[in-house]
Tab-separated table of C-alpha atoms in Angstrom:
chain	number	residue	atom	x	y	z
A	1169	MET	CA	3.398	-14.568	-0.599
A	1170	LYS	CA	6.818	-15.219	-2.147
A	1171	GLY	CA	6.793	-11.648	-3.465
A	1172	LEU	CA	6.291	-10.221	0.030
A	1173	ILE	CA	9.109	-12.286	1.502
A	1174	LEU	CA	11.408	-11.391	-1.387
A	1175	LYS	CA	10.696	-7.708	-0.809
A	1176	ASP	CA	11.440	-8.081	2.922
A	1177	ILE	CA	14.701	-9.866	2.098
A	1178	TYR	CA	15.764	-7.010	-0.220
A	1179	VAL	CA	14.978	-4.454	2.506
A	1180	LEU	CA	16.694	-6.596	5.156
A	1181	PHE	CA	19.905	-6.873	3.142
A	1182	LYS	CA	19.942	-3.173	2.334
A	1183	TYR	CA	18.887	-1.473	5.574
A	1184	LEU	CA	19.131	-4.051	8.328
A	1185	ARG	CA	22.681	-5.284	7.755
A	1186	PRO	CA	23.751	-4.397	11.331
A	1187	TYR	CA	21.655	-7.372	12.462
A	1188	MET	CA	23.795	-9.652	10.323
A	1189	TYR	CA	27.032	-8.085	11.542
A	1190	ILE	CA	25.937	-8.594	15.148
A	1191	VAL	CA	25.069	-12.253	14.527
A	1192	ALA	CA	28.434	-12.731	12.791
A	1193	PHE	CA	30.203	-11.035	15.723
A	1194	PHE	CA	28.567	-13.370	18.233
A	1195	VAL	CA	29.292	-16.447	16.101
A	1196	ILE	CA	32.971	-15.493	16.242
A	1197	LEU	CA	32.729	-14.826	20.004
A	1198	ASN	CA	31.222	-18.293	20.506
A	1199	PHE	CA	34.186	-19.805	18.647
A	1200	ILE	CA	36.902	-17.940	20.456
A	1201	SER	CA	35.378	-17.641	23.916
A	1202	PRO	CA	37.231	-19.867	26.395
A	1203	SER	CA	34.136	-20.198	28.592
A	1204	THR	CA	30.479	-20.749	27.782
A	1205	ASN	CA	28.280	-17.699	28.030
A	1206	LEU	CA	24.553	-17.956	27.392
A	1207	PHE	CA	24.469	-14.299	26.437
A	1208	PHE	CA	26.550	-15.053	23.316
A	1209	ILE	CA	23.834	-17.399	22.030
A	1210	LEU	CA	20.719	-15.747	23.371
A	1211	TYR	CA	21.489	-12.165	22.414
A	1212	PRO	CA	21.845	-12.633	18.616
A	1213	CYS	CA	18.602	-14.643	18.526
A	1214	SER	CA	16.675	-12.132	20.640
A	1215	PHE	CA	18.191	-9.358	18.585
A	1216	CYS	CA	16.879	-10.987	15.386
A	1217	SER	CA	13.394	-10.979	16.876
A	1218	MET	CA	13.622	-7.188	16.439
A	1219	ILE	CA	13.959	-7.510	12.646
A	1220	PRO	CA	10.183	-7.336	12.036
A	1221	ILE	CA	10.056	-4.042	13.986
A	1222	GLY	CA	12.626	-2.637	11.568
A	1223	LEU	CA	10.728	-4.026	8.563
A	1224	VAL	CA	7.371	-2.629	9.719
A	1225	SER	CA	9.057	0.702	10.361
A	1226	TYR	CA	10.511	0.795	6.816
A	1227	ASP	CA	7.158	-0.312	5.360
A	1228	LYS	CA	5.560	2.717	7.005
A	1229	ALA	CA	8.316	5.094	5.871
A	1230	PHE	CA	8.118	3.901	2.242
A	1231	ARG	CA	4.303	3.712	2.382
A	1232	TRP	CA	4.599	0.057	1.409
A	1233	ASP	CA	1.800	-0.676	3.900
A	1234	GLU	CA	-0.564	1.303	1.645
A	1235	TYR	CA	0.906	0.051	-1.602
A	1236	SER	CA	0.746	-3.594	-0.551
A	1237	ALA	CA	-2.973	-3.117	0.144
A	1238	THR	CA	-3.409	-2.518	-3.606
A	1239	LEU	CA	-1.685	-5.804	-4.486
A	1240	PRO	CA	-3.458	-9.185	-4.586
A	1241	TYR	CA	-2.454	-10.230	-1.070
A	1242	THR	CA	-4.811	-10.991	1.774
A	1243	LYS	CA	-4.207	-9.240	5.091
A	1244	GLY	CA	-3.351	-12.662	6.484
A	1245	GLN	CA	-0.547	-13.024	3.950
A	1246	LEU	CA	0.790	-9.544	4.709
A	1247	VAL	CA	1.040	-10.435	8.406
A	1248	SER	CA	2.316	-13.977	7.784
A	1249	ALA	CA	5.274	-12.661	5.784
A	1250	LYS	CA	6.511	-10.849	8.904
A	1251	TYR	CA	6.079	-13.958	11.087
A	1252	ILE	CA	7.937	-16.105	8.561
A	1253	ILE	CA	10.793	-13.590	8.383
A	1254	ALA	CA	10.934	-13.417	12.206
A	1255	LEU	CA	11.004	-17.197	12.530
A	1256	SER	CA	13.567	-17.744	9.748
A	1257	SER	CA	15.951	-15.042	10.945
A	1258	GLN	CA	15.873	-16.357	14.512
A	1259	LEU	CA	16.403	-19.930	13.298
A	1260	ALA	CA	19.307	-18.786	11.128
A	1261	ALA	CA	20.897	-16.912	14.042
A	1262	LEU	CA	20.352	-19.864	16.368
A	1263	THR	CA	21.818	-22.337	13.879
A	1264	LEU	CA	24.960	-20.272	13.328
A	1265	THR	CA	25.586	-19.487	16.989
A	1266	SER	CA	24.749	-23.007	18.158
A	1267	VAL	CA	27.119	-24.591	15.630
A	1268	ALA	CA	29.822	-22.221	16.832
A	1269	TYR	CA	28.977	-23.084	20.445
A	1270	ALA	CA	28.957	-26.842	19.751
A	1271	VAL	CA	32.319	-26.732	17.975
A	1272	SER	CA	33.848	-24.550	20.670
A	1273	THR	CA	32.604	-26.730	23.565
A	1274	SER	CA	33.621	-29.937	21.737
A	1275	LEU	CA	37.137	-28.620	21.258
A	1276	ASN	CA	37.285	-27.749	24.965
A	1277	GLY	CA	35.948	-31.181	25.841
A	1278	PHE	CA	32.734	-30.287	27.638
A	1279	PHE	CA	30.104	-30.711	24.921
A	1280	GLU	CA	27.097	-32.630	26.156
A	1281	ILE	CA	24.177	-33.303	23.840
A	1282	LYS	CA	21.351	-33.157	26.436
A	1283	SER	CA	22.418	-29.822	27.858
A	1284	PHE	CA	22.993	-28.561	24.312
A	1285	ILE	CA	19.385	-29.376	23.346
A	1286	PHE	CA	18.194	-27.835	26.628
A	1287	LEU	CA	20.135	-24.675	25.791
A	1288	MET	CA	18.803	-24.456	22.255
A	1289	MET	CA	15.202	-24.895	23.417
A	1290	THR	CA	15.681	-22.203	26.065
A	1291	VAL	CA	17.224	-19.770	23.589
A	1292	MET	CA	14.735	-20.397	20.770
A	1293	GLY	CA	11.823	-20.403	23.232
A	1294	SER	CA	12.701	-17.074	24.811
A	1295	SER	CA	13.461	-15.572	21.412
A	1296	LEU	CA	10.141	-16.751	19.930
A	1297	LEU	CA	8.347	-15.518	23.035
A	1298	THR	CA	9.750	-12.051	22.333
A	1299	SER	CA	8.376	-12.148	18.771
A	1300	ALA	CA	5.046	-13.551	19.926
A	1301	VAL	CA	4.613	-10.610	22.296
A	1302	SER	CA	6.107	-7.846	20.158
A	1303	LEU	CA	4.556	-8.552	16.733
A	1304	PRO	CA	0.869	-8.005	17.652
A	1305	LEU	CA	1.903	-4.856	19.540
A	1306	ILE	CA	3.840	-3.536	16.520
A	1307	LEU	CA	0.920	-4.161	14.200
A	1308	ARG	CA	-1.527	-2.601	16.658
A	1309	PHE	CA	0.450	0.455	17.811
A	1310	GLY	CA	3.090	0.893	15.080
A	1311	ALA	CA	6.829	0.380	15.123
A	1312	GLU	CA	7.638	3.674	16.856
A	1313	LYS	CA	5.680	2.911	20.009
A	1314	ALA	CA	6.817	-0.688	19.880
A	1315	ARG	CA	10.418	0.443	20.346
A	1316	ILE	CA	9.600	0.633	24.054
A	1317	ILE	CA	9.328	-3.159	23.839
A	1318	LEU	CA	13.009	-3.183	22.937
A	1319	TYR	CA	13.916	-2.100	26.456
A	1320	GLY	CA	11.768	-4.900	27.850
A	1321	ILE	CA	13.470	-7.426	25.582
A	1322	VAL	CA	16.924	-6.290	26.687
A	1323	GLY	CA	15.806	-6.598	30.321
A	1324	VAL	CA	14.398	-10.111	29.850
A	1325	THR	CA	17.530	-11.210	27.942
A	1326	ILE	CA	19.793	-9.983	30.731
A	1327	ALA	CA	17.633	-11.715	33.361
A	1328	ILE	CA	17.683	-15.053	31.489
A	1329	CYS	CA	21.422	-14.765	30.920
A	1330	THR	CA	22.126	-14.058	34.575
A	1331	MET	CA	20.137	-17.113	35.653
A	1332	GLY	CA	21.409	-19.329	32.853
A	1333	ASN	CA	25.063	-18.421	33.275
A	1334	GLY	CA	24.938	-19.571	36.888
A	1335	MET	CA	23.711	-22.974	35.698
A	1336	LEU	CA	26.228	-23.148	32.854
A	1337	SER	CA	29.174	-22.379	35.095
A	1338	LYS	CA	28.193	-25.278	37.363
A	1339	GLY	CA	27.383	-27.486	34.378
A	1340	ILE	CA	23.821	-28.379	33.513
A	1341	HIS	CA	22.785	-31.447	35.441
A	1342	LEU	CA	19.070	-31.764	34.936
A	1343	HIS	CA	16.824	-34.599	35.873
A	1344	TYR	CA	14.362	-36.229	33.509
A	1345	ARG	CA	11.448	-34.272	34.998
A	1346	GLU	CA	13.195	-30.959	34.343
A	1347	TYR	CA	13.888	-31.880	30.709
A	1348	VAL	CA	10.211	-32.681	30.316
A	1349	ALA	CA	9.306	-29.344	31.917
A	1350	VAL	CA	11.587	-27.426	29.524
A	1351	THR	CA	10.143	-29.313	26.552
A	1352	VAL	CA	6.591	-28.537	27.699
A	1353	VAL	CA	7.446	-24.843	28.138
A	1354	PHE	CA	9.079	-24.794	24.690
A	1355	CYS	CA	5.973	-26.367	23.127
A	1356	ALA	CA	3.799	-23.846	24.974
A	1357	VAL	CA	5.873	-21.040	23.448
A	1358	LEU	CA	5.339	-22.552	19.986
A	1359	VAL	CA	1.576	-22.599	20.624
A	1360	LEU	CA	1.765	-19.003	21.870
A	1361	TYR	CA	3.640	-18.035	18.685
A	1362	ALA	CA	0.850	-19.576	16.584
A	1363	LEU	CA	-1.806	-17.774	18.662
A	1364	SER	CA	0.101	-14.511	18.331
A	1365	TRP	CA	0.136	-15.057	14.534
A	1366	LEU	CA	-3.651	-15.478	14.497
A	1367	LEU	CA	-4.139	-12.470	16.780
A	1368	SER	CA	-1.955	-10.297	14.531
A	1369	VAL	CA	-3.967	-11.283	11.460
A	1370	ARG	CA	-7.121	-10.262	13.335
A	1371	ILE	CA	-5.594	-6.941	14.387
A	1372	TYR	CA	-4.403	-6.220	10.846
A	1373	LYS	CA	-7.784	-7.062	9.336
A	1374	ARG	CA	-9.390	-4.388	11.513
A	1375	ARG	CA	-6.761	-1.783	10.648
A	1376	GLU	CA	-7.517	0.741	7.885
A	1377	THR	CA	-4.631	1.690	5.612
B	917	MET	CA	-21.088	-5.861	-17.392
B	918	ASN	CA	-20.099	-2.610	-15.728
B	919	ALA	CA	-16.516	-2.098	-14.617
B	920	ILE	CA	-17.561	-0.262	-11.451
B	921	GLU	CA	-20.939	0.201	-9.811
B	922	LEU	CA	-21.407	2.204	-6.633
B	923	ARG	CA	-24.794	2.280	-4.945
B	924	GLY	CA	-25.413	4.471	-1.909
B	925	LEU	CA	-21.737	4.402	-0.959
B	926	THR	CA	-21.196	6.197	2.346
B	927	LYS	CA	-18.173	6.698	4.568
B	928	LYS	CA	-18.323	8.835	7.691
B	929	TYR	CA	-15.380	10.469	9.447
B	930	ASP	CA	-15.565	13.003	12.273
B	931	THR	CA	-15.071	15.980	9.969
B	932	PHE	CA	-15.950	14.561	6.562
B	933	THR	CA	-18.602	12.367	5.024
B	934	LEU	CA	-18.598	10.759	1.621
B	935	ASP	CA	-22.298	10.799	1.167
B	936	ASN	CA	-24.521	8.408	-0.747
B	937	ILE	CA	-22.432	8.061	-3.916
B	938	ASN	CA	-24.102	6.394	-6.880
B	939	LEU	CA	-22.187	5.954	-10.095
B	940	THR	CA	-21.561	3.516	-12.904
B	941	LEU	CA	-18.486	3.096	-15.062
B	942	PRO	CA	-19.502	0.991	-18.055
B	943	SER	CA	-16.864	-1.466	-19.159
B	944	GLY	CA	-14.691	-0.261	-22.025
B	945	CYS	CA	-14.882	3.378	-20.864
B	946	ILE	CA	-12.658	5.902	-19.122
B	947	MET	CA	-14.096	7.927	-16.270
B	948	GLY	CA	-12.416	11.063	-14.930
B	949	LEU	CA	-12.903	11.984	-11.309
B	950	VAL	CA	-12.721	15.721	-10.692
B	951	GLY	CA	-12.802	17.396	-7.306
B	952	GLU	CA	-10.968	19.898	-5.154
B	953	ASN	CA	-8.517	18.751	-2.463
B	954	GLY	CA	-10.481	16.944	0.232
B	955	ALA	CA	-13.507	16.379	-2.014
B	956	GLY	CA	-13.367	12.643	-1.328
B	957	LYS	CA	-11.715	11.313	-4.482
B	958	SER	CA	-9.029	9.297	-2.695
B	959	THR	CA	-11.523	8.120	-0.065
B	960	MET	CA	-13.807	6.890	-2.841
B	961	ILE	CA	-10.945	5.075	-4.566
B	962	LYS	CA	-9.794	3.483	-1.292
B	963	LEU	CA	-13.367	2.335	-0.665
B	964	ILE	CA	-13.600	0.823	-4.136
B	965	ILE	CA	-10.489	-1.285	-3.538
B	966	ASN	CA	-11.581	-2.093	0.024
B	967	MET	CA	-8.575	-0.397	1.640
B	968	ILE	CA	-10.990	1.234	4.059
B	969	SER	CA	-14.311	-0.051	5.290
B	970	ARG	CA	-17.557	1.521	4.160
B	971	ASP	CA	-20.369	2.661	6.438
B	972	GLY	CA	-23.037	1.946	3.870
B	973	GLY	CA	-23.765	1.033	0.279
B	974	ASP	CA	-22.630	-1.539	-2.258
B	975	ILE	CA	-19.569	-1.686	-4.474
B	976	THR	CA	-19.291	-3.977	-7.454
B	977	VAL	CA	-16.062	-4.169	-9.460
B	978	LEU	CA	-15.948	-6.256	-12.654
B	979	GLY	CA	-19.229	-7.836	-11.603
B	980	LYS	CA	-17.948	-8.952	-8.178
B	981	ASP	CA	-18.817	-7.627	-4.738
B	982	THR	CA	-15.650	-6.099	-3.284
B	983	ALA	CA	-16.695	-6.947	0.277
B	984	LYS	CA	-16.435	-10.655	-0.560
B	985	ASP	CA	-14.071	-11.013	-3.509
B	986	ILE	CA	-11.541	-8.200	-3.263
B	987	ASP	CA	-8.568	-10.575	-3.169
B	988	LEU	CA	-9.680	-12.147	-6.452
B	989	ILE	CA	-10.496	-8.787	-7.997
B	990	LYS	CA	-7.048	-7.323	-7.260
B	991	ASN	CA	-5.464	-9.684	-9.794
B	992	GLU	CA	-7.683	-8.095	-12.435
B	993	ILE	CA	-7.166	-4.450	-11.557
B	994	GLY	CA	-4.148	-2.183	-11.712
B	995	ILE	CA	-3.981	0.475	-9.027
B	996	VAL	CA	-1.760	3.537	-8.744
B	997	LEU	CA	-2.328	5.754	-5.717
B	998	ASP	CA	-0.998	9.292	-5.290
B	999	GLU	CA	2.190	7.830	-3.742
B	1000	VAL	CA	3.803	4.674	-5.067
B	1001	GLY	CA	5.003	2.825	-1.965
B	1002	ILE	CA	7.883	0.856	-3.405
B	1003	PRO	CA	10.883	0.622	-1.008
B	1004	ALA	CA	13.564	3.171	-1.878
B	1005	CYS	CA	16.316	0.575	-2.254
B	1006	LEU	CA	14.624	-1.413	-5.025
B	1007	ASN	CA	15.329	-0.915	-8.715
B	1008	ALA	CA	12.901	-1.711	-11.525
B	1009	CYS	CA	14.401	-5.188	-12.063
B	1010	GLN	CA	13.967	-6.126	-8.389
B	1011	VAL	CA	10.410	-4.762	-8.498
B	1012	GLU	CA	9.796	-7.048	-11.469
B	1013	ARG	CA	11.040	-10.082	-9.506
B	1014	ILE	CA	8.678	-9.232	-6.644
B	1015	MET	CA	5.687	-8.643	-8.910
B	1016	ARG	CA	6.356	-11.851	-10.855
B	1017	HIS	CA	5.631	-13.681	-7.581
B	1018	THR	CA	2.682	-11.397	-6.783
B	1019	PHE	CA	0.388	-11.356	-9.824
B	1020	LYS	CA	-0.983	-14.515	-11.411
B	1021	LYS	CA	-0.737	-13.139	-14.955
B	1022	TRP	CA	2.444	-11.109	-14.691
B	1023	ASP	CA	3.794	-10.229	-18.145
B	1024	SER	CA	7.537	-9.490	-17.971
B	1025	GLU	CA	7.774	-8.623	-21.670
B	1026	ARG	CA	5.059	-6.017	-21.431
B	1027	TYR	CA	6.649	-4.580	-18.255
B	1028	ARG	CA	9.985	-4.148	-20.018
B	1029	TRP	CA	8.244	-2.650	-23.050
B	1030	ILE	CA	6.525	-0.039	-20.855
B	1031	LEU	CA	9.786	0.705	-19.012
B	1032	ASP	CA	11.397	1.355	-22.410
B	1033	LEU	CA	8.496	3.429	-23.675
B	1034	LEU	CA	8.482	5.638	-20.586
B	1035	SER	CA	12.309	5.800	-20.439
B	1036	ILE	CA	12.493	4.395	-16.911
B	1037	ASP	CA	16.019	3.754	-15.670
B	1038	THR	CA	16.087	0.103	-14.576
B	1039	LYS	CA	19.355	0.309	-12.622
B	1040	LYS	CA	18.588	3.321	-10.445
B	1041	PRO	CA	17.040	2.660	-7.021
B	1042	PHE	CA	13.439	3.811	-6.621
B	1043	GLY	CA	14.402	6.328	-3.914
B	1044	LYS	CA	16.548	8.243	-6.434
B	1045	TYR	CA	13.700	8.631	-8.926
B	1046	SER	CA	11.863	11.913	-9.413
B	1047	ARG	CA	8.166	11.924	-8.476
B	1048	GLY	CA	7.246	11.597	-12.134
B	1049	MET	CA	9.532	8.601	-12.590
B	1050	LYS	CA	8.045	6.951	-9.478
B	1051	MET	CA	4.531	7.341	-10.857
B	1052	LYS	CA	5.674	5.934	-14.199
B	1053	LEU	CA	7.093	2.819	-12.517
B	1054	GLY	CA	3.827	2.460	-10.576
B	1055	LEU	CA	1.944	2.633	-13.862
B	1056	ALA	CA	4.266	0.097	-15.493
B	1057	VAL	CA	3.485	-2.369	-12.676
B	1058	ALA	CA	-0.257	-1.631	-12.853
B	1059	MET	CA	-0.336	-2.256	-16.606
B	1060	SER	CA	1.753	-5.428	-16.758
B	1061	HIS	CA	-0.444	-8.112	-15.228
B	1062	GLY	CA	-3.371	-8.315	-17.621
B	1063	ALA	CA	-5.588	-5.913	-15.649
B	1064	LYS	CA	-9.048	-5.241	-17.040
B	1065	LEU	CA	-9.540	-2.115	-14.978
B	1066	LEU	CA	-7.086	0.602	-14.021
B	1067	ILE	CA	-7.731	2.787	-10.997
B	1068	LEU	CA	-5.437	5.782	-10.929
B	1069	ASP	CA	-5.415	8.397	-8.188
B	1070	GLU	CA	-3.495	11.516	-9.260
B	1071	ALA	CA	-1.244	9.248	-11.284
B	1072	THR	CA	-0.269	11.931	-13.806
B	1073	SER	CA	0.646	14.616	-11.288
B	1074	GLY	CA	4.311	15.581	-11.180
B	1075	ILE	CA	4.939	14.170	-14.642
B	1076	ASP	CA	6.234	16.447	-17.412
B	1077	PRO	CA	3.902	17.177	-20.361
B	1078	VAL	CA	5.748	14.911	-22.810
B	1079	ASP	CA	5.615	11.877	-20.521
B	1080	ARG	CA	2.048	12.743	-19.539
B	1081	ASP	CA	1.115	12.625	-23.183
B	1082	ARG	CA	2.814	9.212	-23.518
B	1083	ILE	CA	0.886	7.963	-20.508
B	1084	LEU	CA	-2.407	9.252	-21.888
B	1085	GLU	CA	-1.655	7.432	-25.153
B	1086	LEU	CA	-0.855	4.291	-23.190
B	1087	LEU	CA	-4.187	4.579	-21.354
B	1088	CYS	CA	-6.023	5.109	-24.655
B	1089	ASP	CA	-4.325	1.997	-26.075
B	1090	PHE	CA	-5.313	0.107	-22.940
B	1091	THR	CA	-9.006	0.898	-23.451
B	1092	ARG	CA	-8.851	-0.133	-27.118
B	1093	VAL	CA	-8.890	-3.716	-25.874
B	1094	GLU	CA	-12.490	-4.800	-25.386
B	1095	HIS	CA	-13.879	-4.394	-21.847
B	1096	HIS	CA	-10.806	-2.545	-20.549
B	1097	SER	CA	-11.781	0.418	-18.376
B	1098	VAL	CA	-10.083	3.211	-16.447
B	1099	LEU	CA	-11.097	5.286	-13.436
B	1100	ILE	CA	-8.726	8.208	-13.101
B	1101	SER	CA	-8.673	11.159	-10.737
B	1102	SER	CA	-6.512	14.140	-11.542
B	1103	HIS	CA	-6.111	17.828	-10.836
B	1104	ILE	CA	-5.023	18.282	-14.429
B	1105	VAL	CA	-8.540	18.522	-15.796
B	1106	SER	CA	-7.309	19.170	-19.338
B	1107	ASP	CA	-5.855	15.631	-19.345
B	1108	LEU	CA	-9.186	14.196	-18.273
B	1109	GLU	CA	-10.979	16.220	-20.940
B	1110	LYS	CA	-8.684	14.722	-23.580
B	1111	LEU	CA	-8.947	11.185	-22.286
B	1112	CYS	CA	-12.290	10.480	-20.678
B	1113	ASP	CA	-15.666	9.255	-21.900
B	1114	TYR	CA	-17.347	10.019	-18.576
B	1115	ILE	CA	-16.767	12.823	-16.105
B	1116	THR	CA	-17.682	12.724	-12.419
B	1117	PHE	CA	-17.607	15.781	-10.189
B	1118	LEU	CA	-17.152	15.361	-6.447
B	1119	HIS	CA	-17.477	18.284	-4.077
B	1120	LYS	CA	-17.230	18.101	-0.280
B	1121	GLY	CA	-18.014	14.405	-0.284
B	1122	LYS	CA	-21.062	14.716	-2.534
B	1123	LEU	CA	-21.506	13.625	-6.115
B	1124	MET	CA	-22.379	16.717	-8.148
B	1125	LEU	CA	-22.718	14.952	-11.460
B	1126	SER	CA	-21.573	11.901	-13.358
B	1127	GLU	CA	-22.255	12.096	-17.079
B	1128	GLU	CA	-20.860	11.401	-20.499
B	1129	LYS	CA	-18.283	14.036	-21.360
B	1130	ASP	CA	-19.710	14.796	-24.811
B	1131	ALA	CA	-23.183	15.270	-23.352
B	1132	LEU	CA	-21.792	17.630	-20.724
B	1133	LEU	CA	-19.940	19.706	-23.256
B	1134	SER	CA	-22.948	19.930	-25.544
B	1135	ASN	CA	-25.473	20.615	-22.761
B	1136	TYR	CA	-23.609	23.445	-21.094
B	1137	GLY	CA	-22.198	26.685	-22.467
B	1138	ILE	CA	-21.039	30.114	-21.419
B	1139	VAL	CA	-22.720	33.383	-22.364
B	1140	ARG	CA	-21.445	36.894	-21.872
B	1141	LEU	CA	-24.332	39.354	-22.055
B	1142	THR	CA	-25.087	42.903	-20.992
B	1143	SER	CA	-27.318	43.147	-17.952
B	1144	GLU	CA	-30.284	44.133	-20.185
B	1145	GLU	CA	-29.738	41.108	-22.452
B	1146	PHE	CA	-29.210	38.853	-19.458
B	1147	ALA	CA	-32.569	39.852	-17.988
B	1148	GLY	CA	-34.166	37.827	-20.814
B	1149	VAL	CA	-32.408	34.594	-19.887
B	1150	PRO	CA	-34.790	32.182	-18.112
B	1151	ARG	CA	-33.688	31.535	-14.499
B	1152	GLU	CA	-33.819	27.758	-14.958
B	1153	ALA	CA	-31.216	28.045	-17.736
B	1154	VAL	CA	-28.627	29.649	-15.449
B	1155	VAL	CA	-26.319	27.345	-13.540
B	1156	TYR	CA	-23.956	30.048	-12.345
B	1157	LYS	CA	-23.534	33.761	-13.029
B	1158	LYS	CA	-20.881	36.305	-12.322
B	1159	ASP	CA	-21.412	40.042	-12.761
B	1160	ASN	CA	-18.655	42.177	-14.246
B	1161	PRO	CA	-18.781	45.978	-14.711
B	1162	TYR	CA	-19.362	45.559	-18.452
B	1163	TYR	CA	-21.186	42.253	-18.816
B	1164	THR	CA	-22.614	39.260	-17.012
B	1165	GLU	CA	-20.892	35.938	-17.551
B	1166	ALA	CA	-23.015	32.859	-16.994
B	1167	LEU	CA	-22.849	29.103	-17.272
B	1168	ILE	CA	-26.099	28.037	-18.884
B	1169	LEU	CA	-27.973	24.931	-19.909
B	1170	ARG	CA	-28.208	25.351	-23.675
B	1171	GLU	CA	-31.562	23.595	-24.101
B	1172	LYS	CA	-33.268	25.909	-21.635
B	1173	LEU	CA	-32.129	29.078	-23.369
B	1174	SER	CA	-35.221	30.520	-25.042
B	1175	PHE	CA	-33.518	32.885	-27.495
B	1176	GLU	CA	-30.594	32.916	-29.887
B	1177	ALA	CA	-27.411	33.975	-28.182
B	1178	ASN	CA	-23.722	33.517	-28.806
B	1179	VAL	CA	-23.102	30.530	-26.546
B	1180	LEU	CA	-19.418	29.781	-26.083
B	1181	PRO	CA	-18.181	26.238	-25.480
B	1182	VAL	CA	-17.292	25.445	-21.897
B	1183	SER	CA	-14.312	23.380	-20.780
B	1184	ILE	CA	-14.666	20.694	-18.111
B	1185	GLU	CA	-12.479	22.781	-15.812
B	1186	GLU	CA	-14.700	25.869	-16.196
B	1187	LEU	CA	-17.786	23.751	-15.736
B	1188	PHE	CA	-16.440	22.305	-12.492
B	1189	VAL	CA	-15.274	25.669	-11.123
B	1190	PHE	CA	-18.611	27.355	-11.934
B	1191	MET	CA	-20.628	24.527	-10.413
B	1192	VAL	CA	-18.572	24.532	-7.220
B	1193	LYS	CA	-18.879	28.299	-6.901
B	1194	GLU	CA	-22.646	28.094	-7.338
B	1195	GLU	CA	-22.840	25.304	-4.768
B	1196	GLU	CA	-20.856	27.403	-2.315
B	1197	LYS	CA	-23.187	30.382	-2.814
B	1198	LEU	CA	-26.159	28.320	-1.683
């Protein structure tokens, strides 16, 4: 499967550079922003969950989807490569933006580890949820139709940001029970991501190239 | 062991059916697949490599059932379809890095040797290649991982005659190694005539014939006779006939001709065209 991931990385660096520029832009914003804004962390991560849509779209355009079917890869491996890329790119975006956020809030004197972890779980959870929903749809209906999902993702991101920003501006003061609830929801998203992975493999196995 | 065995292979679409195909490619041989556009050549090839599901029949490749072992088999076969789907941004060196992690027996030295032989620019991105160059890179990949069987679908189309000749030589060299086999479909029937041991004709999803090339060429011939002379030709000897104002031209089975006549050799292309025309008359 290394070959598949390497190919996706080549395509990502050549055609999907805007994703990297946007992540870099938000990392800088997190550093220089005087106030905390959830949008600056959540958006780059959610945006990276769109990378597989771009990759599937390029695969179709280059007819890689047909060519890869002639190579010694199982359909499971072909699908897994996209899930691994989605997960790694979101983790990379989260790491960069969260480091920027942590440094910025520490310098301003309001860094708090518990709320930081809460934030990271919320961001990664909602971002993974996006991938978990969009990837099976992309593989079932194709990247073109799946673009409609983009509008949904933007809507959900804005909704989460609006709610989250209210909490951030007041400071996050959660009780133990609420931390547990967030952790449970985050774990549920991880399970959903794994189920989505399995579902996508099933969808792809039925598809004829 | 046979390289490919198809038994009762069937695939049904709304407007097309590949119907009950039976054929055998013995190992160590080259089989040419001839058919008009839409005859079912690509469908048959996609079925062989399990890219599409079959509605009936059995497929064995290198002694293994493709329904169960296709992922194992793909390490032992090289495949070039009518379009090589390598991303446009990749150059031949990047393709090599990907394939090194893809095939178990990837041979970088052989890959570079083929790139040299076919004068493939290793720095240029794939998207900037001509169609011929793209097919050549596809072939280089297919022939660099110790494959025992090559399956090529229109792999020589769009390639200039000099490079085509190099590729045909490369394919001949490939089959000089014991048990190496090739299944190749092409519209350039003259290439297949030069290269192949076996010829298979497909027409509208049906197998018209699958025989040794030498037997085909010696069994069939063309006669041009006046209508009086032609009246003496037994009906069972005539595969196809075409009347001209001055003579009748016919494709005949030599062994069924009961009298001495000047029988001209037939090319595979003529044989296919005549057989299809006769089929369409019926």
